[in-house]
Tab-separated table of C-alpha atoms and ligand atoms in Angstrom:
chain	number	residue	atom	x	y	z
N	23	UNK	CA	42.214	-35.388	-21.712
N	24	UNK	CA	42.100	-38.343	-24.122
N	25	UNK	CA	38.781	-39.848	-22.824
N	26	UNK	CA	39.419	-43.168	-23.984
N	27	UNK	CA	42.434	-43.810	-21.274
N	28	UNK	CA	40.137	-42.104	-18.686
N	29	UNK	CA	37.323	-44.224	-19.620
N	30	UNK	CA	39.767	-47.509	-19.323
N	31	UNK	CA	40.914	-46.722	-15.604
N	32	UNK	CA	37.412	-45.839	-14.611
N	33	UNK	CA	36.360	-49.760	-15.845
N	34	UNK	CA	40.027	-50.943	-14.174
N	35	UNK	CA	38.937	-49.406	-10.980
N	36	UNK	CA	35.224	-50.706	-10.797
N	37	UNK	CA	33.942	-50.293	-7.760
N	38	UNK	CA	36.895	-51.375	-6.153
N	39	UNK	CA	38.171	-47.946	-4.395
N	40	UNK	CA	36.606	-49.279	-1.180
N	41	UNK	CA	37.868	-52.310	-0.643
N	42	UNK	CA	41.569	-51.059	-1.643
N	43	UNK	CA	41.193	-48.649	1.397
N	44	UNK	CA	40.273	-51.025	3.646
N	45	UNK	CA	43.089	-53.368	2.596
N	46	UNK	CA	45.547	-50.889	2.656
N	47	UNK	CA	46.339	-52.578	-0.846
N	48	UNK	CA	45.984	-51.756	-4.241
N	49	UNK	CA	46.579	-54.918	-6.291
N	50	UNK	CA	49.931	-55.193	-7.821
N	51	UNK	CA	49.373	-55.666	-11.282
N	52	UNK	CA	46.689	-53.321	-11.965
N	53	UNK	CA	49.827	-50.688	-10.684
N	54	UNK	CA	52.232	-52.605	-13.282
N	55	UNK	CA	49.578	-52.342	-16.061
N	56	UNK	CA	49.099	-48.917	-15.534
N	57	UNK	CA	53.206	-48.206	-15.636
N	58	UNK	CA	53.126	-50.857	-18.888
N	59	UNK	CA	50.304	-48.262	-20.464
N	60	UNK	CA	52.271	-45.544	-19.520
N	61	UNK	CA	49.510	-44.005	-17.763
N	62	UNK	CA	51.549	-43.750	-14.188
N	63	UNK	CA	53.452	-40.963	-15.579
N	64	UNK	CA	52.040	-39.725	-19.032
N	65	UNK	CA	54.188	-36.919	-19.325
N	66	UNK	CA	57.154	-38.431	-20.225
N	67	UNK	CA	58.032	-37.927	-23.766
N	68	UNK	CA	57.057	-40.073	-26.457
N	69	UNK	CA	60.791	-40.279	-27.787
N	70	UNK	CA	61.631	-42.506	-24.324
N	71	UNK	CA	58.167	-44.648	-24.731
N	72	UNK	CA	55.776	-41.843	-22.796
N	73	UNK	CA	52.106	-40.862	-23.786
N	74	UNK	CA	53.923	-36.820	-23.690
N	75	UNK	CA	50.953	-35.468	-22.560
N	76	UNK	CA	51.214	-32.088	-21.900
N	77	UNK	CA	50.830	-30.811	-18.257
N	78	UNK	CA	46.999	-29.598	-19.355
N	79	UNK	CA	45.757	-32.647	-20.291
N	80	UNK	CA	48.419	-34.904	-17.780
N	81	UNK	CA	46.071	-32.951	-15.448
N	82	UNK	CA	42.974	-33.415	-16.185
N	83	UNK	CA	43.250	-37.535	-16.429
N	84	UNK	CA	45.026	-37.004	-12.622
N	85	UNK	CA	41.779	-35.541	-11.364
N	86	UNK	CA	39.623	-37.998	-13.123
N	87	UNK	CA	41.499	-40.801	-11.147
N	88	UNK	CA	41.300	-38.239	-7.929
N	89	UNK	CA	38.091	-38.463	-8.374
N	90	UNK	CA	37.684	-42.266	-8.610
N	91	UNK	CA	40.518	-43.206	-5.475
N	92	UNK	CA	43.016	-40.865	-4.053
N	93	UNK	CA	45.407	-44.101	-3.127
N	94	UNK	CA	45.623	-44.622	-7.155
N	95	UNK	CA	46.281	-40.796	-7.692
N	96	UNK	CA	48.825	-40.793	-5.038
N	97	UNK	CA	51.228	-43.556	-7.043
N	98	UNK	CA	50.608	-42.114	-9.917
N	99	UNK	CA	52.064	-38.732	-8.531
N	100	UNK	CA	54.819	-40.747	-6.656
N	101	UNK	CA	55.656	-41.985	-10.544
N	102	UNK	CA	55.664	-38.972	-12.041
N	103	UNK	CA	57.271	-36.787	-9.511
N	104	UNK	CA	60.500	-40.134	-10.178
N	105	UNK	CA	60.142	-39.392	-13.867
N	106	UNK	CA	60.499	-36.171	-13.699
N	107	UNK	CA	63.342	-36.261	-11.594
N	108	UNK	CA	65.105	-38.360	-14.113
N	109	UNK	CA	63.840	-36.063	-16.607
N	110	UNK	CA	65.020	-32.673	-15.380
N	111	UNK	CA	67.847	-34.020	-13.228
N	112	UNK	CA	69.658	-36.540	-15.651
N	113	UNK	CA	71.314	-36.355	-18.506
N	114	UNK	CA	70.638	-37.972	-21.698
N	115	UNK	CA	71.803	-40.967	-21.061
N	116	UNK	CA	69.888	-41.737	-17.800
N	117	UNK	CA	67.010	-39.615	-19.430
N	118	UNK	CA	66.861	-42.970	-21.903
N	119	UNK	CA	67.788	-45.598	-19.715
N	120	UNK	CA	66.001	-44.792	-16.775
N	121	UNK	CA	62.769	-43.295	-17.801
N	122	UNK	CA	62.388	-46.511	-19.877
N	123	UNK	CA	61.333	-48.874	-16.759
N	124	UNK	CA	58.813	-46.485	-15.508
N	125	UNK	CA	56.429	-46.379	-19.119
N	126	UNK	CA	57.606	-50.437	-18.644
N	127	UNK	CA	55.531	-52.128	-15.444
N	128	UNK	CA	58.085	-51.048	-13.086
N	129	UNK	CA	56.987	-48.437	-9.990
N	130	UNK	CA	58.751	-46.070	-8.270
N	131	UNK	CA	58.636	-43.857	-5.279
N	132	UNK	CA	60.371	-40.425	-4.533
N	133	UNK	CA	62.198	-40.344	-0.855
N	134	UNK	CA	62.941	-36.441	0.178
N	135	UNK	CA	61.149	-36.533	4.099
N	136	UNK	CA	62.786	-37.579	7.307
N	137	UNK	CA	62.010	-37.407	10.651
N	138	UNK	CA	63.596	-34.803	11.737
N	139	UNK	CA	63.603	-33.171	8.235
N	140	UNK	CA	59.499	-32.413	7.289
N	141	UNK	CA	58.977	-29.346	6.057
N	142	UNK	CA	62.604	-27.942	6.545
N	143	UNK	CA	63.913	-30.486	3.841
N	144	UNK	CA	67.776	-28.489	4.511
N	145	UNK	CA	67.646	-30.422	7.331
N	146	UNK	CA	68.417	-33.744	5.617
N	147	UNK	CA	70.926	-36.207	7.414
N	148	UNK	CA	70.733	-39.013	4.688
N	149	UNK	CA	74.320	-38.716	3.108
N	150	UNK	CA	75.321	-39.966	-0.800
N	151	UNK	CA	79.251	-40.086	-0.769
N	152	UNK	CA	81.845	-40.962	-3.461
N	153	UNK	CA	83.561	-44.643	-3.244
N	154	UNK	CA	85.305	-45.183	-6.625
N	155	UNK	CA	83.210	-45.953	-9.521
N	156	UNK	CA	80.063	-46.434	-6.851
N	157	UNK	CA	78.167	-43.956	-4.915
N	158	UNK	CA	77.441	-45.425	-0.923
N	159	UNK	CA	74.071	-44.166	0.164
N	160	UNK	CA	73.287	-44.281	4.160
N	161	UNK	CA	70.021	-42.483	5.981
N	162	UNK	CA	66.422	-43.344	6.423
N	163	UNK	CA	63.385	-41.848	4.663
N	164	UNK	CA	59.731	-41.701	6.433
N	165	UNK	CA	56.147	-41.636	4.535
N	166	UNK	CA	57.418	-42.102	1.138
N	167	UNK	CA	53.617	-42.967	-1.056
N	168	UNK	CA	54.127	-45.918	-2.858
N	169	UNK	CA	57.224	-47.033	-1.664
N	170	UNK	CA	55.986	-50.401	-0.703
N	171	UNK	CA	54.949	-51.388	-4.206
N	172	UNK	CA	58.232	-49.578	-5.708
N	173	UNK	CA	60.745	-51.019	-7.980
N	174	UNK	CA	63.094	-48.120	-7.519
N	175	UNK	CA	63.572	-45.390	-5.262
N	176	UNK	CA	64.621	-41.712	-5.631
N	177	UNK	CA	66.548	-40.609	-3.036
N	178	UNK	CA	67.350	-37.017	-2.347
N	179	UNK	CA	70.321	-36.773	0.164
N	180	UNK	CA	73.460	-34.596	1.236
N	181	UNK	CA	76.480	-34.523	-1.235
N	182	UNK	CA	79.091	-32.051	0.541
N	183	UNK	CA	77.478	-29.138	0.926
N	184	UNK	CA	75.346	-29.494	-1.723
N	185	UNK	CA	72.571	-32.626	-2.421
N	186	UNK	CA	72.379	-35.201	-4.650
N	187	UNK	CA	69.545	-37.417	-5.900
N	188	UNK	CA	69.935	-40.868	-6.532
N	189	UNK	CA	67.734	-44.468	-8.350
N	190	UNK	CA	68.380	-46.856	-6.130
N	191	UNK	CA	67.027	-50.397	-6.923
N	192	UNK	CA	64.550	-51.324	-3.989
N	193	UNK	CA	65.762	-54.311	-3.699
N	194	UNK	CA	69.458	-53.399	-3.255
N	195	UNK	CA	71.815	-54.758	-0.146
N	196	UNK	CA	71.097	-52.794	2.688
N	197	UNK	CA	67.669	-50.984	1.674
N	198	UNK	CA	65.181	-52.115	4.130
N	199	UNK	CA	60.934	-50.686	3.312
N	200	UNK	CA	58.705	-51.108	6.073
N	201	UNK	CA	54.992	-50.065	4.975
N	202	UNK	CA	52.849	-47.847	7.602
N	203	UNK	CA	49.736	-50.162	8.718
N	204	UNK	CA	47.536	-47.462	9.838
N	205	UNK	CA	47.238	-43.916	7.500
N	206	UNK	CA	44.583	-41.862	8.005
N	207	UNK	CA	44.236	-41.580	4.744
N	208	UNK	CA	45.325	-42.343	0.751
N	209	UNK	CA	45.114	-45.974	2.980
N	210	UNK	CA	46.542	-47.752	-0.250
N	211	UNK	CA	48.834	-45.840	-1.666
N	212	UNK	CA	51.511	-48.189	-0.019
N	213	UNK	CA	52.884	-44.975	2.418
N	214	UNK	CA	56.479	-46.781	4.096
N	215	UNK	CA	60.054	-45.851	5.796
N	216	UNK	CA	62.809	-46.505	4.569
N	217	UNK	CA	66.314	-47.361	6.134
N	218	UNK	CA	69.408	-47.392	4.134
N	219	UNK	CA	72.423	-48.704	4.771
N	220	UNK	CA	75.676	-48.723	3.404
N	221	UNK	CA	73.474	-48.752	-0.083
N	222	UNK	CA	76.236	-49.523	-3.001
N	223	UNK	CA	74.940	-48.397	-6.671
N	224	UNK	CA	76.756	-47.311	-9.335
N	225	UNK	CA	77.882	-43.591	-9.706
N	226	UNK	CA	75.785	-43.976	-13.027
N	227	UNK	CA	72.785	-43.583	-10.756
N	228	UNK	CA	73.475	-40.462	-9.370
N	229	UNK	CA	70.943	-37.850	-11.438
N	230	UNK	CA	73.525	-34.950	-11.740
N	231	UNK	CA	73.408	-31.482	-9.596
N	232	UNK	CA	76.275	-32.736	-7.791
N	233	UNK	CA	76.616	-29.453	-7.003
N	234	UNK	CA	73.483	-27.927	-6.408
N	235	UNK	CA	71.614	-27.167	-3.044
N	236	UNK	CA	69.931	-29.708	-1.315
N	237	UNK	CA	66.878	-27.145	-1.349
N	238	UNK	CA	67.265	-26.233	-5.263
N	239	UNK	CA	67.246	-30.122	-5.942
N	240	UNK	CA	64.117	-30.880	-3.921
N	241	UNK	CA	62.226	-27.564	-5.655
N	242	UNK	CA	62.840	-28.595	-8.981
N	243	UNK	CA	61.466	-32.032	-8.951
N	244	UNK	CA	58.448	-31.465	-5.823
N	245	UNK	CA	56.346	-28.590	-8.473
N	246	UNK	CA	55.710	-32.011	-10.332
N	247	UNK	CA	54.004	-33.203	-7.296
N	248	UNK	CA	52.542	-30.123	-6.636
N	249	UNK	CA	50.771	-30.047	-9.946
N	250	UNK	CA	49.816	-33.639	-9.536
N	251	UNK	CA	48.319	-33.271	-6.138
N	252	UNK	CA	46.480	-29.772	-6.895
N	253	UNK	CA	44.597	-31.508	-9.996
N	254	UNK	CA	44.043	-34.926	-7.594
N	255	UNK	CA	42.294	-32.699	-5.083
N	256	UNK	CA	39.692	-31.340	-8.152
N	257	UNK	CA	39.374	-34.866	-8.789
N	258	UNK	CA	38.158	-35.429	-5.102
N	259	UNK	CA	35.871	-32.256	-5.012
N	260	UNK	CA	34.349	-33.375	-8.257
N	261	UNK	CA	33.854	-36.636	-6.637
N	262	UNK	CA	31.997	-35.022	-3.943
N	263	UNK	CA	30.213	-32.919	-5.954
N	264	UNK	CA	28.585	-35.573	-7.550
N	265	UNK	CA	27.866	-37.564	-4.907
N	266	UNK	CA	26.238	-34.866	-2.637
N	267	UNK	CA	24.187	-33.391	-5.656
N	268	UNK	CA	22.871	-37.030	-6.046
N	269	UNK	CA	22.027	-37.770	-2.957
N	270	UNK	CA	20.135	-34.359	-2.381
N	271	UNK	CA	17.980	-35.058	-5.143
N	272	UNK	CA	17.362	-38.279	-4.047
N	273	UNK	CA	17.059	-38.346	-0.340
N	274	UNK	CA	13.811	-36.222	0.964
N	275	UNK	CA	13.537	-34.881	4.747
N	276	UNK	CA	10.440	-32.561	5.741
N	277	UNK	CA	8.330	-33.587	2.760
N	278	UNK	CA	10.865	-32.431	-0.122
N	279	UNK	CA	14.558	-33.085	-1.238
N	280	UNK	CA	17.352	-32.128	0.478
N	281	UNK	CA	18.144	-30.135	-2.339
N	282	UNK	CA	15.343	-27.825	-1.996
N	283	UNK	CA	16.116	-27.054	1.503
N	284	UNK	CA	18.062	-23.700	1.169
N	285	UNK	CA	20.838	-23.999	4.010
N	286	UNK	CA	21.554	-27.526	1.957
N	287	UNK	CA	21.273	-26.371	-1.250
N	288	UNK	CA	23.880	-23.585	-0.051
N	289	UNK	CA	26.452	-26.173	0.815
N	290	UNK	CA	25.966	-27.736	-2.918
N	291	UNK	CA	26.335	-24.304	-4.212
N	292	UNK	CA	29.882	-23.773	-1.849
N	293	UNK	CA	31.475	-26.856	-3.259
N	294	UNK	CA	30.297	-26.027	-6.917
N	295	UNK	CA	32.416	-23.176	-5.972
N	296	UNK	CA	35.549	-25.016	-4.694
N	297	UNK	CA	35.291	-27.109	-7.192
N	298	UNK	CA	35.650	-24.557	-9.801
N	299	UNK	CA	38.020	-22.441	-7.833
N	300	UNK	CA	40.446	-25.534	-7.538
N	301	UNK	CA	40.104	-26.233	-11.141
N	302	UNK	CA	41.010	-23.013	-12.416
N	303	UNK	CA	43.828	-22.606	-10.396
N	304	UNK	CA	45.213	-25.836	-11.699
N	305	UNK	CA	44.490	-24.844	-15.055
N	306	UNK	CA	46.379	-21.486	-15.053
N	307	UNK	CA	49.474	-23.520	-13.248
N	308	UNK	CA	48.910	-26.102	-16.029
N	309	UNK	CA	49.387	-23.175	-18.433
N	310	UNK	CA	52.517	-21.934	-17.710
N	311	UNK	CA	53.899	-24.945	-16.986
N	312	UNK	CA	53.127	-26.038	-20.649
N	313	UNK	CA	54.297	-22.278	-21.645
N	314	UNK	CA	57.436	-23.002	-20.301
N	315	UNK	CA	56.261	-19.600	-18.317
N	316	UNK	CA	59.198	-18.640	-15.468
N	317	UNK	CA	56.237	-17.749	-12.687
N	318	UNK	CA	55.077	-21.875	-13.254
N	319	UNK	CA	56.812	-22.257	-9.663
N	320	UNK	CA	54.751	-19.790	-8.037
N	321	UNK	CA	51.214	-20.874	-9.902
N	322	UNK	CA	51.918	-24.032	-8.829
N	323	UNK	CA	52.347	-23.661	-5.247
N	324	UNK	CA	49.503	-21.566	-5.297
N	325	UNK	CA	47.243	-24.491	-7.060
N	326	UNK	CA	48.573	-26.712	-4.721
N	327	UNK	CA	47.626	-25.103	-1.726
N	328	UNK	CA	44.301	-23.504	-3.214
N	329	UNK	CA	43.514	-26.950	-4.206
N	330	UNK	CA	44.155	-28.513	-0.849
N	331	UNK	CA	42.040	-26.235	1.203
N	332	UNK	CA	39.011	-26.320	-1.306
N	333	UNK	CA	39.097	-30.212	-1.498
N	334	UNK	CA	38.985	-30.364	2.584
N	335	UNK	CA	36.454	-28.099	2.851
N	336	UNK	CA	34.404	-29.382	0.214
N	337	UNK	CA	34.731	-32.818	1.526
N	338	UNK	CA	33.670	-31.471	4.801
N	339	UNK	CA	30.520	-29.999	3.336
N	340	UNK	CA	29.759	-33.621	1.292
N	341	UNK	CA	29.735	-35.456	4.697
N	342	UNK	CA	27.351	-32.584	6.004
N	343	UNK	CA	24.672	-33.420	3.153
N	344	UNK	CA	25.358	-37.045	3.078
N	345	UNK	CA	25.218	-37.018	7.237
N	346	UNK	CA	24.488	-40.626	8.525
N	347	UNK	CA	25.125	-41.946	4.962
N	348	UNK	CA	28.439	-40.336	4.571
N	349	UNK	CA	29.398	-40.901	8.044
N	350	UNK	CA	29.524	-44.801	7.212
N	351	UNK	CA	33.349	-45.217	5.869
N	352	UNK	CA	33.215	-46.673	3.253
N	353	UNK	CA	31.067	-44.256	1.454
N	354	UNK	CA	33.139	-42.325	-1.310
N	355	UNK	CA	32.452	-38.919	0.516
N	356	UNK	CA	34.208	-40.900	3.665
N	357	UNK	CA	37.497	-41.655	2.259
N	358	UNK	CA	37.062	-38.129	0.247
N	359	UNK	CA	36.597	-36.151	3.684
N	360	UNK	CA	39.908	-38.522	5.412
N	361	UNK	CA	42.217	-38.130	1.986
N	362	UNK	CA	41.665	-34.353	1.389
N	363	UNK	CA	43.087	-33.584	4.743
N	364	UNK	CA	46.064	-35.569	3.752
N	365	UNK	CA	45.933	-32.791	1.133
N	366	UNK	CA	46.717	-29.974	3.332
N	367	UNK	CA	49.949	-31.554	4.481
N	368	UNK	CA	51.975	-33.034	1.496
N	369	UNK	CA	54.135	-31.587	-0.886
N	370	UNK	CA	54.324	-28.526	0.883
N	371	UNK	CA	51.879	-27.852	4.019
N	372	UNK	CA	48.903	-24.883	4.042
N	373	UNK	CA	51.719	-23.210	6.406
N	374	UNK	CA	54.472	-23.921	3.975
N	375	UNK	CA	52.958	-22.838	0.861
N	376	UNK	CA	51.718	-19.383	2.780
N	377	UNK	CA	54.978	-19.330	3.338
N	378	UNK	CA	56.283	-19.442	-0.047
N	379	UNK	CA	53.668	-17.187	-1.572
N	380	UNK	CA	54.219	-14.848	1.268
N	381	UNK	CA	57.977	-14.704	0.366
N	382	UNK	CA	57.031	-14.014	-3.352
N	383	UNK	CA	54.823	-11.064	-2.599
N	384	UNK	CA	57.722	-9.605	-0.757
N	385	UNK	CA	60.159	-10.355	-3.255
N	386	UNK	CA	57.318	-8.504	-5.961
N	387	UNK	CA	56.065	-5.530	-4.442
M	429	FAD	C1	50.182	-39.242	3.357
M	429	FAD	C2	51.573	-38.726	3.274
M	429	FAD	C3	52.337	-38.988	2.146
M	429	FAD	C4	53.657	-38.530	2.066
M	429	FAD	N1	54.433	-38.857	0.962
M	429	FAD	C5	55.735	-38.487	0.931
M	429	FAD	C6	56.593	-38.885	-0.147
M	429	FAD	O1	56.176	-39.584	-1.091
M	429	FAD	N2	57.910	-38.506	-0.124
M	429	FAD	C7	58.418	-37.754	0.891
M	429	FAD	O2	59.607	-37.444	0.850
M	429	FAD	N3	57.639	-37.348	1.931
M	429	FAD	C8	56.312	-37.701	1.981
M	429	FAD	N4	55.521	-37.336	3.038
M	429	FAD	C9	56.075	-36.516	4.104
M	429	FAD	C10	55.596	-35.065	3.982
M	429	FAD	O3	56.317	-34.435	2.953
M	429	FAD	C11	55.777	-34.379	5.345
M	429	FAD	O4	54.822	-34.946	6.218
M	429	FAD	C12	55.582	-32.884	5.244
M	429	FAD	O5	56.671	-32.284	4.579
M	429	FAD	C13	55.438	-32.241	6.627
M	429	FAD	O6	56.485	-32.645	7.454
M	429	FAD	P1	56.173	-33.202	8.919
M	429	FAD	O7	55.086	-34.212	8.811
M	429	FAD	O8	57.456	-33.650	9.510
M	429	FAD	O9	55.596	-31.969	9.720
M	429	FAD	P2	56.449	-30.797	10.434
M	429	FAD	O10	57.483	-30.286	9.500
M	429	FAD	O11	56.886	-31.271	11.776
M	429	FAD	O12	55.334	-29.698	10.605
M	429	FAD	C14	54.315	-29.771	11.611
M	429	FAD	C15	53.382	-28.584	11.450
M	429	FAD	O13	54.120	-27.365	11.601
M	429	FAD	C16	53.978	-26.554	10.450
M	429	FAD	N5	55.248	-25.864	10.180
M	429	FAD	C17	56.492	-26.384	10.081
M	429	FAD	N6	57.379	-25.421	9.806
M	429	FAD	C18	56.698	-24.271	9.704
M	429	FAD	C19	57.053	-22.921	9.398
M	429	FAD	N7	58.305	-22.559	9.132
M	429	FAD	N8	56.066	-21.985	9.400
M	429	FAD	C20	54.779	-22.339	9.648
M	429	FAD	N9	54.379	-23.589	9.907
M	429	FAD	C21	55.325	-24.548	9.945
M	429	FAD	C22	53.618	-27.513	9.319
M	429	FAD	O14	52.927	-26.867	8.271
M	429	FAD	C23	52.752	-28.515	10.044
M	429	FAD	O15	51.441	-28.017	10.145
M	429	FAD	C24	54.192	-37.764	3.126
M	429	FAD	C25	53.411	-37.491	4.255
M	429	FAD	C26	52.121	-37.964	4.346
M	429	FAD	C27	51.323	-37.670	5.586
């Protein structure tokens, strides 16, 4: 990681985490700085204005801003997962006119979920149809992260039989995004539904895979949020970590530190463990992924999910040490113990992913 951009969001950040999450509101322009640096989605190349950072180090600067406010993480995965639909979906053309915007101050937001189409995403009613040189877009999306600060929206949707995804300008006739007032967690990260209707863009919006399946479409471009969200969640253990070892050297009970009491000390040594567990699992996804390896699908999912678990159970376990101070919400290890659970359901549930890894050790053995 190039500790000069980490070292730049940690001082844009401040101590401002808090009060973002109890806003619901992350201010504007910080977002549209960070696009402008090219920091909401560094792995897009430097030929279209990107920092190209490789999927390694791309990870490593997500969990440092994991570990300073999941709400900031979750945009910037919401970016990245849009840019790299544009990348690996579109063609040349859109690669260079579309990815442009996002290293630009713009924001965007990826729309797959429904809702009555979760986890089975085949089950997709949103429709993208022909009308002469246009495409007309009409459904609804629900819980899409950042879609209240977006300039653009990705929209994954039925094509035929197959799926289509499409950029549609937020602000086009007949898009309507109405924010959610009340996560549980991630409280910033500007979660909303959104209702189309009779949406009108240009056919030059479509990304490609006209005829692809709905399920092949939403694959390919969700393992970039999968990677994202896997190295947010080490960014969220190592914010525990630090803030339970702190206070357990700091805070003393029975004559000596918390620390020093053994059933404590074991719950330091547990998320020391998830911590690392979580990171090296990200790390070997990040691998092949930069390998160009085929199996990055599978690593991925498994980070993802291996990630997830560790970061709600090691969030858990910073509330136990922390106790009264922890249980006060705004404490870091507060919002850490609400966003990790979030965790376990995006981008592919705990069920889901034991799903797909199930599946993959039949299809291996
Ligand atoms: C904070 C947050 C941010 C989100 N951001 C986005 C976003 O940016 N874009 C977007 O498109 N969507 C987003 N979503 C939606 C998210 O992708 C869905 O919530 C997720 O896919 C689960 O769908 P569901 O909530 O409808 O649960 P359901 O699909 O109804 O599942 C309910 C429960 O049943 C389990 N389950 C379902 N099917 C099976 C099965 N076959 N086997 C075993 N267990 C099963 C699930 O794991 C879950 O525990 C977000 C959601 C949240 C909460």
């Amino acid at each position: 990681m190039n500790d000069g951009i980490a070292a730049e969001v940690t001082e844009l950040v401040g101590d401002q985490a808090d009060h973002w999450d109890r806003t619901g509101l992350i201010p504007v322009e910080l977002l549209r700085k960070m696009s402008a640096d090219g920091r909401l989605c560094a792995m897009v190349a430097q030929e279209h204005g990107g920092l190209g950072l490789s999927s390694a180090a791309n990870g490593e600067f997500t969990a440092h801003v994991g570990s300073l406010c999941s709400s900031l993480r979750s945009v910037m995965t919401s970016q990245g997962m849009a840019a790299w639909a544009i990348q690996r979906l579109g063609d040349a053309e859109q690669r260079a006119r579309l990815l442009a915007p996002l290293v630009n101050g713009e924001l965007a937001a990826v729309g797959f979920s429904e809702a009555e189409a979760g986890s089975d995403v085949s089950a997709m009613s949103t429709v993208i149809r022909p009308d002469g040189d246009d495409v007309v877009i009409d459904g609804s999306k629900v819980w899409i992260t950042a879609a209240h600060y977006a300039d653009h929206l990705v929209i994954f949707g039925r094509w035929g039989e197959g799926g289509a995804a499409v950029v549609v300008p937020a602000d086009a006739p007949g898009v309507t995004v109405e924010r959610i007032p009340d996560p549980l967690g991630c409280r910033a990260a500007g979660h909303a539904n959104i209702r189309l209707e009779s949406v009108r863009v240009p056919a030059g919006q479509m990304l490609g895979g006209v005829s692809m399946p709905l399920s092949l479409l939403v694959t390919v471009v969700l393992a970039y949020g999968r990677m994202s969200v896997g190295w947010g969640c080490v960014g969220i253990l190592r914010g525990c970590l630090s803030e339970a070892g702190a206070h357990a050297r700091s805070r003393s009970q029975f004559g000596k530190p918390l620390g020093e009491h053994q059933l404590v000390g074991r719950h330091l040594a547990e998320l020391l463990v998830s911590e690392q567990i979580a990171t090296r699992a990200c790390e070997h996804a990040s691998r092949r992924w930069d390998d160009g390896e085929p199996d990055v699908v599978t690593a991925t999912v498994l980070a993802k999910h291996v990630s997830a678990v560790q970061a709600a159970k090691g969030a858990a376990s910073a509330v136990q040490v922390l106790a009264s101070a922890g249980a006060d919400n705004s404490h870091p290890v507060a919002r850490a113990y609400r966003d990790a659970k979030l965790m376990e359901i995006i981008e592919g549930s705990n069920e889901l992913c034991q799903v797909l890894l199930a599946e993959h050790v039949l299809s291996h053995s």
